[in-house]
mmCIF file of C-alpha atoms in Angstrom:
data_model
loop_
_atom_site.group_PDB
_atom_site.id
_atom_site.type_symbol
_atom_site.label_atom_id
_atom_site.label_comp_id
_atom_site.label_asym_id
_atom_site.label_seq_id
_atom_site.Cartn_x
_atom_site.Cartn_y
_atom_site.Cartn_z
ATOM 1 C CA UNK A 1363 -72.173 66.065 66.359
ATOM 2 C CA UNK A 1364 -74.839 61.989 66.118
ATOM 3 C CA UNK A 1365 -74.576 61.643 62.648
ATOM 4 C CA UNK A 1366 -77.559 59.329 61.888
ATOM 5 C CA UNK A 1367 -79.787 59.748 65.350
ATOM 6 C CA UNK A 1368 -83.394 57.467 65.876
ATOM 7 C CA UNK A 1369 -85.395 58.066 69.517
ATOM 8 C CA UNK A 1370 -86.809 55.988 71.672
ATOM 9 C CA UNK A 1371 -83.624 53.962 71.892
ATOM 10 C CA UNK A 1372 -86.869 51.607 74.004
ATOM 11 C CA UNK A 1373 -89.803 51.506 72.713
ATOM 12 C CA UNK A 1374 -92.371 49.642 74.685
ATOM 13 C CA UNK A 1375 -96.271 48.572 74.069
ATOM 14 C CA UNK A 1376 -99.293 46.757 74.457
ATOM 15 C CA UNK A 1377 -100.488 45.440 71.203
ATOM 16 C CA UNK A 1378 -102.838 47.255 69.090
ATOM 17 C CA UNK A 1379 -101.166 50.731 69.997
ATOM 18 C CA UNK A 1380 -100.091 52.897 67.267
ATOM 19 C CA UNK A 1381 -96.013 53.821 68.390
ATOM 20 C CA UNK A 1382 -93.795 56.282 65.666
ATOM 21 C CA UNK A 1383 -89.638 55.803 65.488
ATOM 22 C CA UNK A 1384 -88.352 59.563 64.276
ATOM 23 C CA UNK A 1385 -84.767 59.388 62.050
ATOM 24 C CA UNK A 1386 -82.383 62.595 62.059
ATOM 25 C CA UNK A 1387 -78.842 63.094 60.076
ATOM 26 C CA UNK A 1388 -76.874 65.749 59.982
ATOM 27 C CA UNK A 1389 -74.655 63.927 57.469
ATOM 28 C CA UNK A 1390 -76.272 66.014 54.345
ATOM 29 C CA UNK A 1391 -76.770 62.381 53.345
ATOM 30 C CA UNK A 1392 -79.664 61.679 49.687
ATOM 31 C CA UNK A 1393 -81.054 58.685 51.193
ATOM 32 C CA UNK A 1394 -82.197 57.052 54.219
ATOM 33 C CA UNK A 1395 -83.022 53.419 55.125
ATOM 34 C CA UNK A 1396 -85.042 52.072 57.538
ATOM 35 C CA UNK A 1397 -82.956 48.263 58.824
ATOM 36 C CA UNK A 1398 -85.487 45.521 61.182
ATOM 37 C CA UNK A 1399 -82.887 43.447 63.025
ATOM 38 C CA UNK A 1400 -85.149 40.182 64.707
ATOM 39 C CA UNK A 1401 -83.437 38.496 67.155
ATOM 40 C CA UNK A 1402 -80.912 36.270 65.628
ATOM 41 C CA UNK A 1403 -79.754 39.576 64.638
ATOM 42 C CA UNK A 1404 -80.362 39.026 60.782
ATOM 43 C CA UNK A 1405 -81.088 42.262 59.119
ATOM 44 C CA UNK A 1406 -83.641 42.846 56.380
ATOM 45 C CA UNK A 1407 -84.276 46.110 54.746
ATOM 46 C CA UNK A 1408 -88.047 47.509 54.797
ATOM 47 C CA UNK A 1409 -87.905 51.099 53.289
ATOM 48 C CA UNK A 1410 -85.499 53.642 51.449
ATOM 49 C CA UNK A 1411 -85.793 56.698 50.788
ATOM 50 C CA UNK A 1412 -84.036 58.743 47.922
ATOM 51 C CA UNK A 1413 -84.480 62.223 48.029
ATOM 52 C CA UNK A 1414 -87.881 62.523 49.627
ATOM 53 C CA UNK A 1415 -88.754 59.725 47.474
ATOM 54 C CA UNK A 1416 -89.511 55.552 48.604
ATOM 55 C CA UNK A 1417 -87.823 53.670 46.196
ATOM 56 C CA UNK A 1418 -87.518 50.747 48.125
ATOM 57 C CA UNK A 1419 -90.694 48.829 49.838
ATOM 58 C CA UNK A 1420 -90.380 46.215 50.220
ATOM 59 C CA UNK A 1421 -91.874 43.558 51.765
ATOM 60 C CA UNK A 1422 -93.624 45.407 54.952
ATOM 61 C CA UNK A 1423 -97.266 45.172 55.975
ATOM 62 C CA UNK A 1424 -98.843 48.073 55.226
ATOM 63 C CA UNK A 1425 -99.112 49.037 58.720
ATOM 64 C CA UNK A 1426 -95.830 50.024 58.707
ATOM 65 C CA UNK A 1427 -95.636 53.672 57.431
ATOM 66 C CA UNK A 1428 -92.548 56.021 57.156
ATOM 67 C CA UNK A 1429 -92.490 59.368 55.788
ATOM 68 C CA UNK A 1430 -90.088 61.256 54.983
ATOM 69 C CA UNK A 1431 -90.503 65.060 55.350
ATOM 70 C CA UNK A 1432 -87.464 66.253 54.094
ATOM 71 C CA UNK A 1433 -84.177 64.572 53.317
ATOM 72 C CA UNK A 1434 -82.653 64.384 56.658
ATOM 73 C CA UNK A 1435 -85.927 63.154 58.028
ATOM 74 C CA UNK A 1436 -87.485 60.300 58.109
ATOM 75 C CA UNK A 1437 -89.794 59.074 59.665
ATOM 76 C CA UNK A 1438 -91.479 55.103 61.460
ATOM 77 C CA UNK A 1439 -94.783 54.619 61.944
ATOM 78 C CA UNK A 1440 -96.656 51.277 63.428
ATOM 79 C CA UNK A 1441 -100.647 51.271 63.582
ATOM 80 C CA UNK A 1442 -101.762 48.610 65.085
ATOM 81 C CA UNK A 1443 -98.802 46.368 66.948
ATOM 82 C CA UNK A 1444 -98.768 43.083 66.714
ATOM 83 C CA UNK A 1445 -96.091 40.696 68.959
ATOM 84 C CA UNK A 1446 -94.452 39.672 65.987
ATOM 85 C CA UNK A 1447 -93.239 43.499 65.373
ATOM 86 C CA UNK A 1448 -90.224 43.152 68.215
ATOM 87 C CA UNK A 1449 -87.528 43.881 66.929
ATOM 88 C CA UNK A 1450 -84.397 46.346 67.108
ATOM 89 C CA UNK A 1451 -85.395 49.127 63.971
ATOM 90 C CA UNK A 1452 -81.919 51.388 62.863
ATOM 91 C CA UNK A 1453 -81.947 54.013 60.801
ATOM 92 C CA UNK A 1454 -79.026 54.707 58.245
ATOM 93 C CA UNK A 1455 -78.404 56.889 56.094
ATOM 94 C CA UNK A 1456 -75.881 56.901 52.554
ATOM 95 C CA UNK A 1457 -75.052 59.271 49.521
ATOM 96 C CA UNK A 1458 -76.330 57.665 47.092
ATOM 97 C CA UNK A 1459 -75.170 60.161 44.093
ATOM 98 C CA UNK A 1460 -71.549 58.039 44.813
ATOM 99 C CA UNK A 1461 -74.325 54.795 42.543
ATOM 100 C CA UNK A 1462 -73.984 52.559 45.302
ATOM 101 C CA UNK A 1463 -70.766 52.619 46.566
ATOM 102 C CA UNK A 1464 -71.638 54.606 49.949
ATOM 103 C CA UNK A 1465 -71.205 52.898 52.960
ATOM 104 C CA UNK A 1466 -74.590 52.723 55.256
ATOM 105 C CA UNK A 1467 -74.329 55.259 58.392
ATOM 106 C CA UNK A 1468 -76.365 53.602 61.221
ATOM 107 C CA UNK A 1469 -78.642 55.306 63.848
ATOM 108 C CA UNK A 1470 -78.139 53.359 67.703
ATOM 109 C CA UNK A 1471 -81.823 51.452 66.393
ATOM 110 C CA UNK A 1472 -84.739 51.283 68.229
ATOM 111 C CA UNK A 1473 -85.651 48.476 70.516
ATOM 112 C CA UNK A 1474 -88.966 47.459 70.664
ATOM 113 C CA UNK A 1475 -91.042 45.015 72.219
ATOM 114 C CA UNK A 1476 -94.515 43.994 71.688
ATOM 115 C CA UNK A 1477 -95.698 42.657 75.313
ATOM 116 C CA UNK B 940 -82.163 37.396 43.849
ATOM 117 C CA UNK B 941 -79.140 38.778 45.068
ATOM 118 C CA UNK B 942 -77.616 36.701 48.796
ATOM 119 C CA UNK B 943 -75.285 37.193 50.834
ATOM 120 C CA UNK B 944 -73.933 33.599 52.716
ATOM 121 C CA UNK B 945 -72.276 33.363 56.537
ATOM 122 C CA UNK B 946 -70.815 30.221 56.550
ATOM 123 C CA UNK B 947 -70.140 30.723 60.464
ATOM 124 C CA UNK B 948 -72.918 31.516 62.188
ATOM 125 C CA UNK B 949 -71.161 31.263 65.741
ATOM 126 C CA UNK B 950 -67.048 31.058 65.729
ATOM 127 C CA UNK B 951 -65.036 30.564 68.983
ATOM 128 C CA UNK B 952 -61.518 31.733 69.739
ATOM 129 C CA UNK B 953 -58.447 32.584 72.069
ATOM 130 C CA UNK B 954 -56.676 35.422 71.463
ATOM 131 C CA UNK B 955 -53.957 35.746 69.447
ATOM 132 C CA UNK B 956 -55.529 33.522 67.289
ATOM 133 C CA UNK B 957 -55.848 34.158 63.409
ATOM 134 C CA UNK B 958 -59.813 34.793 62.046
ATOM 135 C CA UNK B 959 -60.992 34.053 58.874
ATOM 136 C CA UNK B 960 -64.915 34.596 57.768
ATOM 137 C CA UNK B 961 -66.174 34.067 54.323
ATOM 138 C CA UNK B 962 -68.421 35.197 52.586
ATOM 139 C CA UNK B 963 -70.483 34.361 49.527
ATOM 140 C CA UNK B 964 -71.756 36.369 47.096
ATOM 141 C CA UNK B 965 -74.696 35.747 44.560
ATOM 142 C CA UNK B 966 -74.633 38.189 41.493
ATOM 143 C CA UNK B 967 -73.336 38.801 38.562
ATOM 144 C CA UNK B 968 -72.982 41.884 37.861
ATOM 145 C CA UNK B 969 -70.652 45.246 39.742
ATOM 146 C CA UNK B 970 -70.785 44.687 43.073
ATOM 147 C CA UNK B 971 -69.353 46.717 45.822
ATOM 148 C CA UNK B 972 -68.880 44.561 49.151
ATOM 149 C CA UNK B 973 -68.720 45.992 52.591
ATOM 150 C CA UNK B 974 -67.599 43.956 56.404
ATOM 151 C CA UNK B 975 -70.064 45.609 58.663
ATOM 152 C CA UNK B 976 -69.145 44.937 62.713
ATOM 153 C CA UNK B 977 -72.095 44.964 65.749
ATOM 154 C CA UNK B 978 -69.847 45.233 69.137
ATOM 155 C CA UNK B 979 -73.025 43.436 71.649
ATOM 156 C CA UNK B 980 -75.440 46.555 71.998
ATOM 157 C CA UNK B 981 -74.509 48.735 69.398
ATOM 158 C CA UNK B 982 -75.329 50.140 66.273
ATOM 159 C CA UNK B 983 -73.227 49.071 62.714
ATOM 160 C CA UNK B 984 -70.234 50.381 61.854
ATOM 161 C CA UNK B 985 -67.740 49.993 58.700
ATOM 162 C CA UNK B 986 -65.079 47.684 59.154
ATOM 163 C CA UNK B 987 -63.963 47.857 55.163
ATOM 164 C CA UNK B 988 -65.285 47.907 52.175
ATOM 165 C CA UNK B 989 -64.196 46.942 48.353
ATOM 166 C CA UNK B 990 -65.531 48.981 45.071
ATOM 167 C CA UNK B 991 -62.304 48.123 42.273
ATOM 168 C CA UNK B 992 -58.726 47.602 42.560
ATOM 169 C CA UNK B 993 -56.501 46.173 43.790
ATOM 170 C CA UNK B 994 -58.876 43.068 45.418
ATOM 171 C CA UNK B 995 -57.990 43.010 48.336
ATOM 172 C CA UNK B 996 -58.558 46.320 50.880
ATOM 173 C CA UNK B 997 -57.645 47.111 54.776
ATOM 174 C CA UNK B 998 -59.364 48.014 57.747
ATOM 175 C CA UNK B 999 -59.951 49.682 60.560
ATOM 176 C CA UNK B 1000 -58.560 47.218 63.347
ATOM 177 C CA UNK B 1001 -56.969 45.594 61.251
ATOM 178 C CA UNK B 1002 -59.234 43.956 60.007
ATOM 179 C CA UNK B 1003 -58.503 42.634 55.439
ATOM 180 C CA UNK B 1004 -60.249 40.752 53.328
ATOM 181 C CA UNK B 1005 -60.168 39.703 49.858
ATOM 182 C CA UNK B 1006 -62.321 40.064 46.677
ATOM 183 C CA UNK B 1007 -62.029 37.083 44.270
ATOM 184 C CA UNK B 1008 -64.328 37.224 41.902
ATOM 185 C CA UNK B 1009 -64.357 33.958 40.111
ATOM 186 C CA UNK B 1010 -65.264 32.454 43.737
ATOM 187 C CA UNK B 1011 -67.480 35.520 44.702
ATOM 188 C CA UNK B 1012 -66.140 35.787 47.689
ATOM 189 C CA UNK B 1013 -64.913 38.193 50.068
ATOM 190 C CA UNK B 1014 -63.973 37.487 52.880
ATOM 191 C CA UNK B 1015 -61.973 38.554 56.265
ATOM 192 C CA UNK B 1016 -59.533 37.956 57.703
ATOM 193 C CA UNK B 1017 -57.083 38.997 60.826
ATOM 194 C CA UNK B 1018 -54.645 38.077 61.706
ATOM 195 C CA UNK B 1019 -54.844 38.561 65.632
ATOM 196 C CA UNK B 1020 -57.807 38.607 66.924
ATOM 197 C CA UNK B 1021 -57.510 39.955 70.549
ATOM 198 C CA UNK B 1022 -61.015 39.557 73.571
ATOM 199 C CA UNK B 1023 -62.508 43.473 72.267
ATOM 200 C CA UNK B 1024 -62.884 42.373 68.240
ATOM 201 C CA UNK B 1025 -66.007 39.820 70.408
ATOM 202 C CA UNK B 1026 -68.931 41.529 68.049
ATOM 203 C CA UNK B 1027 -71.092 39.886 65.871
ATOM 204 C CA UNK B 1028 -69.392 40.776 61.796
ATOM 205 C CA UNK B 1029 -72.414 41.437 58.952
ATOM 206 C CA UNK B 1030 -70.990 41.170 55.110
ATOM 207 C CA UNK B 1031 -73.485 42.893 52.331
ATOM 208 C CA UNK B 1032 -73.632 43.606 48.942
ATOM 209 C CA UNK B 1033 -74.532 46.421 46.993
ATOM 210 C CA UNK B 1034 -74.385 46.481 42.956
ATOM 211 C CA UNK B 1035 -73.540 49.574 41.401
ATOM 212 C CA UNK B 1036 -75.916 52.523 40.943
ATOM 213 C CA UNK B 1037 -78.607 50.498 43.480
ATOM 214 C CA UNK B 1038 -79.937 51.416 46.297
ATOM 215 C CA UNK B 1039 -80.200 48.297 47.979
ATOM 216 C CA UNK B 1040 -77.947 46.646 50.875
ATOM 217 C CA UNK B 1041 -78.351 43.551 50.606
ATOM 218 C CA UNK B 1042 -77.319 41.449 54.066
ATOM 219 C CA UNK B 1043 -75.537 38.113 55.011
ATOM 220 C CA UNK B 1044 -76.688 37.369 58.552
ATOM 221 C CA UNK B 1045 -74.002 38.388 60.431
ATOM 222 C CA UNK B 1046 -71.375 35.988 62.255
ATOM 223 C CA UNK B 1047 -70.794 35.925 66.236
ATOM 224 C CA UNK B 1048 -67.546 36.130 67.409
ATOM 225 C CA UNK B 1049 -66.619 36.037 70.761
ATOM 226 C CA UNK B 1050 -62.709 35.809 71.914
ATOM 227 C CA UNK B 1051 -61.861 34.473 75.242
ATOM 228 C CA UNK B 1052 -59.103 35.992 76.960
#
């Protein structure tokens, strides 16, 4: 009965490869996010989708492409991976129809290591 | 632009000591404020939140936070910490109607047994 689940948990790959991370939430939330947490634990928002519509697209390289097939899913595809992409990527969801009051529910994270 | 500042990057306390972690935000409008905790190797979990009403909010595990509007602050407190409180603590803010949660840089708390 995991609320926000993302796969894989660990991802080790070489520079130049393309990889995807998947996220699913069963909370019925209307908004999903991708956050990147660097080695110093700093959390930065990357993307946000509300009802499958992209509403936040921070200054992220266009090698990163999110896709939301429906409200419950938000995947992240990364092309041409670089060393600097190594980080923990967190998926999160919230109910934004509450007007910003809804806290974020996070997945367990995907630790991406690019060698 | 909105920003969140956490003053203490690393805090080391002994068990039973009192804790206060500072958080200041910059945004002139109505805000929603949160504290999240990340235990080692885990994801972030909500500790407590403030939207309106009583500026002193109580969360899980004996934590509380006080919203002081005039100081743009939302400090986290706990009267007596335990070893199991060792974690990273993040202050966060959204503005009412917004979709974007801004996080502070986090404070790493280590509690000595």
